[in-house]
């Protein structure tokens, strides 16, 4: 089977393939199972076809394939990393960030460091908003510190070894009146370096404005506002600095 590169063409073609092969093999495959298989294989035609044949063999003639069966039998080729979304936001790349955002709410498994989440589980919108708010808060703190008159020069082009040598020691200095660094003495880690690079493309005012608006977004989500639409508007505003 040949399909075009347009995902709008790929999905219906793969659904037709699943329906046709299921009829040939006398297996019932639920529509939700096909949707789960599309997500799990990231709509890659070759992977989809191969996994479909495995499922049909597993079900056997007269059998049935459910969405749960797909979840158990098919390895997830399409999990999404939250930090890739953060990177797109940090580059102020609206197109890539909103594409990543849509993937984060497509039902696929979500990775965040060593943690993973079910993208379709209850509470995921609030979990995600909390992670995004924490990232913005960290970026704001880094940006504010690096805007201080005594701060060493830093921008997104600064190499990691230079950051470790010149920037991290400054960030780890105690801050009055707390007599300690807000970064816990760990500013030299790669995580803070990447967050500082993201923060360098924004102003403190832009980040503070985004942080203040997060509370309104939280209220909207708790009041059953459309999740993806609400978060898309918020993320687009963050990237635009509005």
C-alpha positions as MATLAB code, in Angstrom:
seq = 'XXXXXXXXXXXXXXXXXXXXXXXXXXXXXXXXXXXXXXXXXXXXXXXXXXXXXXXXXXXXXXXXXXXXXXXXXXXXXXXXXXXXXXXXXXXXXXXXXXXXXXXXXXXXXXXXXXXXXXXXXXXXXXXXXXXXXXXXXXXXXXXXXXXXXXXXXXXXXXXXXXXXXXXXXXXXXXXXXXXXXXXXXXXXXXXXXXXXXXXXXXXXXXXXXXXXXXXXXXXXXXXXXXXXXXXXXXXXXXXXXX';
ca = [
       0.000    0.000    0.000;
       1.241    3.470   -0.893;
       0.034    6.589    0.906;
       0.991   10.229    0.643;
       3.078   12.136    3.148;
       0.090   14.210    4.303;
      -1.138   12.850    7.646;
      -4.698   13.728    6.572;
      -4.274   11.149    3.803;
      -2.391    8.612    5.896;
      -4.948    8.141    8.667;
      -7.962    7.180    6.491;
      -5.730    4.961    4.340;
      -4.501    3.079    7.413;
      -8.034    2.765    8.754;
      -9.110    1.241    5.438;
      -6.172   -1.149    5.589;
      -7.153   -2.257    9.104;
     -10.783   -2.784    8.132;
      -9.866   -4.709    4.987;
      -7.323   -6.977    6.621;
      -9.684   -7.662    9.542;
     -12.418   -8.752    7.124;
     -10.003  -10.998    5.267;
      -8.847  -12.601    8.498;
     -12.386  -12.728    9.957;
     -11.334  -10.731   12.994;
     -13.370   -7.968   14.584;
     -11.276   -4.870   15.350;
     -12.901   -2.076   17.351;
     -12.648    1.498   15.981;
     -11.050    2.529   19.280;
      -8.436   -0.175   18.771;
      -7.537    1.250   15.357;
      -7.253    4.721   16.899;
      -4.949    3.378   19.605;
      -2.853    1.576   17.005;
      -2.542    4.781   14.953;
      -1.293    6.597   18.035;
       1.038    3.845   19.168;
       2.688    3.579   15.745;
       2.699    7.348   15.169;
       0.850    6.644   11.888;
       4.005    5.240   10.306;
       2.554    3.013    7.541;
       5.187    0.295    7.708;
       5.087    0.027   11.493;
       1.277    0.184   11.505;
       0.956   -2.628    8.941;
       3.459   -4.846   10.755;
       1.804   -4.376   14.146;
      -1.644   -4.897   12.617;
      -0.588   -8.283   11.248;
       0.774   -9.294   14.653;
      -2.534   -8.343   16.280;
      -4.537  -10.268   13.700;
      -2.367  -13.328   14.269;
      -2.788  -12.937   18.023;
      -6.583  -12.599   17.823;
      -7.064  -15.506   15.420;
     -10.047  -16.228   13.179;
     -13.276  -15.165   14.873;
     -11.397  -13.154   17.485;
     -11.704   -9.525   18.523;
      -9.140   -6.746   19.054;
      -9.934   -4.002   21.573;
      -8.090   -0.791   22.453;
      -6.883   -2.500   25.623;
      -5.407   -5.315   23.563;
      -3.464   -2.796   21.488;
      -2.144   -1.177   24.673;
      -0.928   -4.542   25.950;
       0.393   -6.018   22.710;
       1.932   -3.074   20.824;
       5.045   -1.229   21.953;
       4.568    2.529   22.005;
       6.505    4.077   19.118;
       4.944    7.472   19.651;
       5.433    8.587   23.239;
       5.995   12.301   23.589;
       8.599   14.103   25.679;
       7.480   17.148   27.673;
      10.972   18.622   27.485;
      10.860   18.691   23.690;
       7.819   20.915   24.110;
       9.751   23.128   26.558;
      12.581   23.399   24.034;
      10.175   24.568   21.319;
       8.704   27.146   23.711;
      12.211   28.285   24.654;
      13.059   28.829   20.987;
       9.801   30.787   20.605;
       8.905   28.445   17.766;
       5.109   28.667   17.841;
       4.537   26.133   15.071;
       6.642   23.424   16.673;
       5.425   24.190   20.196;
       1.753   23.960   19.240;
       2.392   20.752   17.287;
       4.084   19.284   20.362;
       1.218   20.501   22.532;
      -1.297   18.725   20.327;
       0.741   15.518   20.567;
       0.855   15.841   24.359;
      -2.939   15.684   24.377;
      -3.404   13.012   21.710;
      -3.670   10.155   24.207;
      -0.121    8.866   23.741;
       2.215    8.061   26.623;
       4.061   11.104   27.960;
       7.671   11.121   29.151;
       9.104   13.645   31.582;
      12.591   12.606   32.577;
      12.261    9.277   34.380;
       8.530    9.705   34.877;
       5.794    8.747   32.468;
       2.121    9.625   32.280;
      -0.856    8.387   30.353;
      -1.824   11.282   28.125;
      -5.470   10.289   28.378;
      -5.579    9.835   32.169;
      -7.763   11.965   34.428;
      -5.980   15.022   35.732;
      -3.366   15.156   32.963;
      -4.297   18.767   31.956;
      -3.654   19.980   35.527;
      -0.469   17.910   35.798;
       0.782   19.367   32.535;
      -0.130   22.936   33.504;
       1.699   22.472   36.798;
       4.824   21.309   34.959;
       4.616   24.212   32.520;
       4.069   26.724   35.328;
       7.077   25.344   37.220;
       9.194   25.691   34.078;
       8.092   29.298   33.547;
       8.766   30.109   37.202;
      12.275   28.645   36.923;
      12.909   30.573   33.697;
      11.738   33.778   35.349;
      14.034   33.261   38.318;
      17.012   32.586   36.052;
      16.207   35.523   33.785;
      15.858   37.908   36.742;
      19.201   36.803   38.211;
      20.989   37.107   34.880;
      19.571   40.608   34.344;
      21.227   41.882   37.525;
      24.000   44.460   36.945;
      26.698   42.194   38.370;
      25.636   39.125   36.365;
      28.084   37.720   33.786;
      27.028   37.930   30.152;
      24.955   34.996   28.959;
      22.769   34.202   25.964;
      21.425   31.141   24.171;
      24.697   30.733   22.234;
      26.816   30.349   25.389;
      28.503   26.947   25.467;
      27.873   24.627   28.396;
      31.521   24.598   29.623;
      31.493   28.425   29.627;
      28.216   28.394   31.532;
      29.703   26.031   34.107;
      32.826   28.167   34.478;
      31.327   31.679   34.497;
      27.555   31.612   35.006;
      26.833   28.772   37.410;
      29.122   30.086   40.182;
      27.292   33.414   40.074;
      23.886   31.716   40.215;
      25.033   29.625   43.174;
      26.008   32.676   45.222;
      23.791   33.302   48.291;
      20.999   35.809   47.756;
      19.986   38.292   50.469;
      18.122   38.030   52.764;
      17.989   34.230   52.489;
      21.749   33.596   52.738;
      21.501   30.821   50.162;
      21.141   30.336   46.441;
      17.653   29.750   45.035;
      19.239   27.029   42.902;
      20.441   25.000   45.853;
      24.071   25.044   44.783;
      23.258   22.967   41.722;
      23.187   25.625   38.995;
      26.039   23.931   37.127;
      23.764   21.065   36.078;
      22.740   20.739   32.440;
      19.073   21.145   33.394;
      19.641   24.688   34.652;
      21.843   25.481   31.668;
      19.054   24.552   29.252;
      16.468   26.469   31.282;
      18.731   29.525   31.290;
      19.109   29.282   27.503;
      15.326   29.158   27.124;
      14.878   32.056   29.519;
      17.414   34.194   27.644;
      15.019   34.522   24.701;
      12.341   36.132   26.885;
      12.211   39.229   29.073;
      11.376   39.073   32.754;
       8.163   40.982   32.084;
       7.039   38.458   29.476;
       7.677   35.528   31.799;
       6.049   37.257   34.773;
       2.992   38.025   32.647;
       2.737   34.398   31.544;
       3.096   33.182   35.117;
       0.321   35.469   36.327;
      -2.006   34.228   33.578;
      -1.461   30.578   34.528;
      -3.873   30.919   37.450;
      -6.659   31.962   35.073;
      -5.893   28.986   32.844;
      -6.093   26.669   35.841;
      -9.527   28.034   36.755;
     -10.754   27.611   33.175;
      -9.592   24.001   33.043;
     -11.267   23.225   36.359;
     -14.474   24.749   34.979;
     -14.480   22.363   32.004;
     -13.109   24.748   29.371;
     -11.891   22.947   26.200;
      -8.476   21.660   27.227;
      -6.470   21.868   24.006;
      -8.057   25.134   22.902;
      -7.431   26.758   26.291;
      -3.814   25.625   26.491;
      -3.144   26.523   22.849;
      -4.278   30.092   23.479;
      -2.104   30.285   26.588;
       1.029   28.834   24.958;
       0.624   31.027   21.870;
       0.398   34.067   24.129;
       3.474   32.994   26.079;
       5.544   32.635   22.911;
       4.252   35.925   21.487;
       4.986   37.706   24.773;
       1.440   38.992   25.014;
];
